[in-house]
Coordinates of C-alpha atoms in Angstrom, one line a residue:
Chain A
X1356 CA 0.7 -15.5 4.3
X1357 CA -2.0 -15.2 2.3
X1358 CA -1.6 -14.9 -1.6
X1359 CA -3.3 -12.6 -3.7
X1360 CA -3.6 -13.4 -7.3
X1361 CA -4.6 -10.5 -10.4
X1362 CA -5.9 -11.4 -13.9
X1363 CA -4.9 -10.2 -16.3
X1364 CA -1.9 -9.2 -15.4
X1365 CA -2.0 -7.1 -18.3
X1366 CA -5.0 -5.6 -21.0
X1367 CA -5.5 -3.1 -24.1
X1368 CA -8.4 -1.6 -24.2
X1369 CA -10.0 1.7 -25.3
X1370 CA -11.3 4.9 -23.9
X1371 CA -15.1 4.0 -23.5
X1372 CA -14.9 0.5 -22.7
X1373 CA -16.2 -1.6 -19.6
X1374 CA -12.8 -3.0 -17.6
X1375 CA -12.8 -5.8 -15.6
X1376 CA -9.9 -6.6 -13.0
X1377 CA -10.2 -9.9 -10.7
X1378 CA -8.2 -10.8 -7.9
X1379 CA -8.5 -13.9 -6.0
X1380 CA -7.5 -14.4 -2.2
X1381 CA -5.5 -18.0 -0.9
X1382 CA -8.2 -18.5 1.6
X1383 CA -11.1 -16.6 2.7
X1384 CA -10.6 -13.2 3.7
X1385 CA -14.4 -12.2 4.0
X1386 CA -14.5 -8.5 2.2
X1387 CA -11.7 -7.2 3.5
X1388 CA -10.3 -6.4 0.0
X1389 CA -9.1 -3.0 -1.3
X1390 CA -8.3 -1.5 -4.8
X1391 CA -5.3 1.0 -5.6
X1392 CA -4.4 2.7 -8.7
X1393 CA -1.0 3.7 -9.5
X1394 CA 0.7 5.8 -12.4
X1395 CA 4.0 5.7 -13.1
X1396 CA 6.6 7.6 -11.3
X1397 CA 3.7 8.1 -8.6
X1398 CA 2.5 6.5 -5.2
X1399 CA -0.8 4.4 -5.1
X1400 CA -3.9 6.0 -4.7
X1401 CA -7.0 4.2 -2.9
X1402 CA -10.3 3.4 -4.9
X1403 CA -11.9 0.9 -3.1
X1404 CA -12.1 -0.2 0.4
X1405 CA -13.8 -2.9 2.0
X1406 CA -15.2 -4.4 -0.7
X1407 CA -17.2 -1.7 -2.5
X1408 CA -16.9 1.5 -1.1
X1409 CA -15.9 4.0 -3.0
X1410 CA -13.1 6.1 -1.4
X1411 CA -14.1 9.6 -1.6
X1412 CA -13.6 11.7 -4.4
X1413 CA -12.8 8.6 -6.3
X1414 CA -15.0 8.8 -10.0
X1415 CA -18.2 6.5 -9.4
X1416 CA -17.3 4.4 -13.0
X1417 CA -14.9 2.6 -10.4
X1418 CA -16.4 0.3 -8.7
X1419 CA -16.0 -3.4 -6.4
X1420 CA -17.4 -6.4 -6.0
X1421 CA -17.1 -10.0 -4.0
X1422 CA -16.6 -11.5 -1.3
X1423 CA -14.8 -14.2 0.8
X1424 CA -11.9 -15.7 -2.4
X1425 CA -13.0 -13.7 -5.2
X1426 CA -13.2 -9.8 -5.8
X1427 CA -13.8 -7.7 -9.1
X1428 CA -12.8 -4.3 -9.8
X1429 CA -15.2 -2.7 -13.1
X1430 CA -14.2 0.5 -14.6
X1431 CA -17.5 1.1 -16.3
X1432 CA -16.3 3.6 -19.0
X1433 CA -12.5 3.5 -19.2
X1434 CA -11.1 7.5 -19.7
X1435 CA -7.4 8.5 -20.7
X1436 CA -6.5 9.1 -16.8
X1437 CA -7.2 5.2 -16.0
X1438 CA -4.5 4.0 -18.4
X1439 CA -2.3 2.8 -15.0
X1440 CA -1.4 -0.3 -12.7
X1441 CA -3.6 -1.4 -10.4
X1442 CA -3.3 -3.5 -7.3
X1443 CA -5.5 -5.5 -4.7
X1444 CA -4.6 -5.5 -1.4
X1445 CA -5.9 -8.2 1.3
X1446 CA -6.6 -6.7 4.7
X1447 CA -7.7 -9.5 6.7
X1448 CA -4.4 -10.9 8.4
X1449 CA -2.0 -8.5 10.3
X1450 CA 0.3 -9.0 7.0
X1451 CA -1.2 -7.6 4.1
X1452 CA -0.5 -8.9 1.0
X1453 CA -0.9 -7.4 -2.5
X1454 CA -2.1 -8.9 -5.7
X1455 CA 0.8 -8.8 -8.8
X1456 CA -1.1 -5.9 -10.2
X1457 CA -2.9 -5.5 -13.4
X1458 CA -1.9 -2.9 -16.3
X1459 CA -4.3 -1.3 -17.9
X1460 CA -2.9 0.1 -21.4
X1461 CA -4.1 1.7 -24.9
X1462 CA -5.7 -0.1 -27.5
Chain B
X1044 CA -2.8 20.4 3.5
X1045 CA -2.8 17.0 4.8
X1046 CA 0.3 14.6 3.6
X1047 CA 3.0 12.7 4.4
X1048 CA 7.0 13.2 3.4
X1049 CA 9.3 10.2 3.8
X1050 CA 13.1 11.3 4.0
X1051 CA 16.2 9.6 4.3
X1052 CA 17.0 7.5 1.1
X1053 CA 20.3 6.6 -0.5
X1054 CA 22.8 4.6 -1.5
X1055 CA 24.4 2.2 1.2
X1056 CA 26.3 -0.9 0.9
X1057 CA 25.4 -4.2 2.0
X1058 CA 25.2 -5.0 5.9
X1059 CA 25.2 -1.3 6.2
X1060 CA 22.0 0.7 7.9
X1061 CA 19.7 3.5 6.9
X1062 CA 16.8 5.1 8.8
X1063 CA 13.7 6.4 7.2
X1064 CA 11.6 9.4 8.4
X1065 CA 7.8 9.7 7.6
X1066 CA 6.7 13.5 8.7
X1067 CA 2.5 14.0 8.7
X1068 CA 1.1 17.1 8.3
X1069 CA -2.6 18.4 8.1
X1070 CA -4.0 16.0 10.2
X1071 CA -4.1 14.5 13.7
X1072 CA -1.4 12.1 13.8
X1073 CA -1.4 10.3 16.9
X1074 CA -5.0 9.0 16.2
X1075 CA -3.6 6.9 13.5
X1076 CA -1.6 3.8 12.9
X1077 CA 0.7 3.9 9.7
X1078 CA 2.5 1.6 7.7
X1079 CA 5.8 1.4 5.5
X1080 CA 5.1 -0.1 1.8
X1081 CA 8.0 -0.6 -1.0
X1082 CA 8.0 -1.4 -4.3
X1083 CA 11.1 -2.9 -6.0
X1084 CA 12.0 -1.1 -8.9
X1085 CA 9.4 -2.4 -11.9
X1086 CA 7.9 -5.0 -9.4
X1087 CA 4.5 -4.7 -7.0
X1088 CA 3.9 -3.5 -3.8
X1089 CA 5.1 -5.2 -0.5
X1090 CA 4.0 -4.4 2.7
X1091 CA 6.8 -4.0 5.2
X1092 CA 5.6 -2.9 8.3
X1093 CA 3.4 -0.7 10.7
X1094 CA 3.0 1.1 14.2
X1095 CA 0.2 1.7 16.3
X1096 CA -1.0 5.4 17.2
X1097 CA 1.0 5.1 20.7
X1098 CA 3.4 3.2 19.9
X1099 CA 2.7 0.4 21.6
X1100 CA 2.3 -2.4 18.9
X1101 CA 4.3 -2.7 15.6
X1102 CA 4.1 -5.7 13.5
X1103 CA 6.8 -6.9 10.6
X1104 CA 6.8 -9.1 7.4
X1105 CA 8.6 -12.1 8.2
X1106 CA 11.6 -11.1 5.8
X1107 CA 12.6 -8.0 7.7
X1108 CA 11.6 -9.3 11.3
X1109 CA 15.3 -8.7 13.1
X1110 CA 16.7 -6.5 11.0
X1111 CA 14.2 -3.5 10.9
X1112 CA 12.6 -1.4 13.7
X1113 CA 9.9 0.9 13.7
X1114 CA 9.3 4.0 15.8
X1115 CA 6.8 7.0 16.4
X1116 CA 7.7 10.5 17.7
X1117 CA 3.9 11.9 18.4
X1118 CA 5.2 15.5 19.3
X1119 CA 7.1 15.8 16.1
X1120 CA 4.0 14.1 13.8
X1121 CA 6.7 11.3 12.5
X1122 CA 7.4 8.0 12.1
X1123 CA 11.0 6.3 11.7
X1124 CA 12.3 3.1 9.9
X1125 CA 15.7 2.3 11.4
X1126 CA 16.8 -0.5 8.5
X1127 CA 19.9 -2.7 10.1
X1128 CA 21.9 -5.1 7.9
X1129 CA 20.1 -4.3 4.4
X1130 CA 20.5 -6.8 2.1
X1131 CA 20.2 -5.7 -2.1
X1132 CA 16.8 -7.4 -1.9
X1133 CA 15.6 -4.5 0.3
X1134 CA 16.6 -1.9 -2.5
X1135 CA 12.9 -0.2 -3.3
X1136 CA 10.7 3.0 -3.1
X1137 CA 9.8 3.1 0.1
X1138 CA 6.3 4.8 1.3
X1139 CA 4.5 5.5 4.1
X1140 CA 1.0 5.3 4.5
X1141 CA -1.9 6.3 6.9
X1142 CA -3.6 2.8 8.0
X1143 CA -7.2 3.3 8.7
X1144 CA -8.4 1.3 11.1
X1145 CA -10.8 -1.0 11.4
X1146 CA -10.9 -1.9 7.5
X1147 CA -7.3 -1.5 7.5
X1148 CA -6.8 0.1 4.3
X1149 CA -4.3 2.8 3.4
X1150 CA -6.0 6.1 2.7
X1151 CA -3.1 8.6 2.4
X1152 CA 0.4 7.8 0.8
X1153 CA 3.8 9.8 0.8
X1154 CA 5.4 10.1 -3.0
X1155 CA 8.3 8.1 -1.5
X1156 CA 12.2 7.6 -0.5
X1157 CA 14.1 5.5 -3.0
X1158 CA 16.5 3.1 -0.8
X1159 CA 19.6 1.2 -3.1
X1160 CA 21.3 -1.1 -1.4
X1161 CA 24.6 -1.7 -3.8
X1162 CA 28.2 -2.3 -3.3

């Protein structure tokens, strides 16, 4: 299977401030890469897709980047409802995998 | 209002079986594939398994391959996870998800069924 991997797996930061998630793929999977937020208590929610594209109704201070083994999700201006876990997911093989997740917490 | 409701969660013992339901509303169901995704409790996601718009393929992670079957009732908009010999390491939230094809990410997600497999 392929293995997704997150860094940080963790960061404090503060309302205003330019987040940076990255998730690196075991092999190649082109830009078949996709982004998820969750909060706790809730089920994931879809940001990204293929890459880059912004799911709709998604906030456009979320966005992705990469390609092939190495992806990047940028919150541009971090606001109180971002404070959550967020997860890549590979979509190139018929078993997806997810990265560990990252949590994003107060400063 | 388009969504998805999974049912059928609880306690069972080990080597016992549970099935999971996954009603859609709001949209056309038998267009899409969906998938089943659980979470551990305080771990990451894990994606278990989906099913085809007819039916006709369905595709497992290697560690429930045997033991759990998936299923799609068109006419009544659902979906069904029959779980056979469960095994404490199954014990999650499970949810299901609409699988959009071709980029194969999940768009829409149910809030979940929490499944405890104890003795």
């Amino acid at each position: 299977d392929i293995q997704m991997t997150q860094s940080p797996s963790s960061l404090s930061a503060s309302v205003g401030d330019r987040v940076t998630i990255t998730c690196r793929a075991s092999q190649s999977i082109y830009s078949n890469l996709n982004w998820y937020q969750q909060k706790p208590g809730k089920a994931p929610m879809l940001l990204i897709y293929a890459a880059s594209r912004l799911q709709s109704g998604v906030p456009s201070r979320f966005s992705g980047s990469g390609s092939g083994t190495d992806f990047t999700l940028t919150i541009s201006s971090l606001q109180p409802e971002d404070f959550a876990m967020y997860f890549c997911q590979q979509s190139y093989s018929t078993v997806r995998t997810f990265g560990q997740g990252t949590k994003v917490d107060i400063k | 209002e388009v969504q998805l409701a999974e049912s059928g969660g609880g306690l069972v013992q080990p080597g016992g079986s549970l099935r999971l339901s996954c009603a859609a509303s709001g949209f056309t169901f038998s267009n899409y594939w969906i998938s089943w995704v659980r979470q551990a409790p305080g771990k990451g996601l894990e994606w278990v398994a989906n099913i085809k718009h007819d039916g006709s393929e369905k595709y497992f992670v290697d560690s429930v391959k045997g033991r759990f079957t998936l299923s799609r009732d068109n006419p009544k908009n659902s979906v069904y996870l029959q779980m056979d010999s469960l095994r404490a390491e199954d014990t999650a939230v499970y949810y299901c998800a609409r699988d959009m094809w071709p980029n194969w990410y999940f768009d829409l997600w149910g809030r979940g069924t929490l499944v405890t497999v104890s003795s």
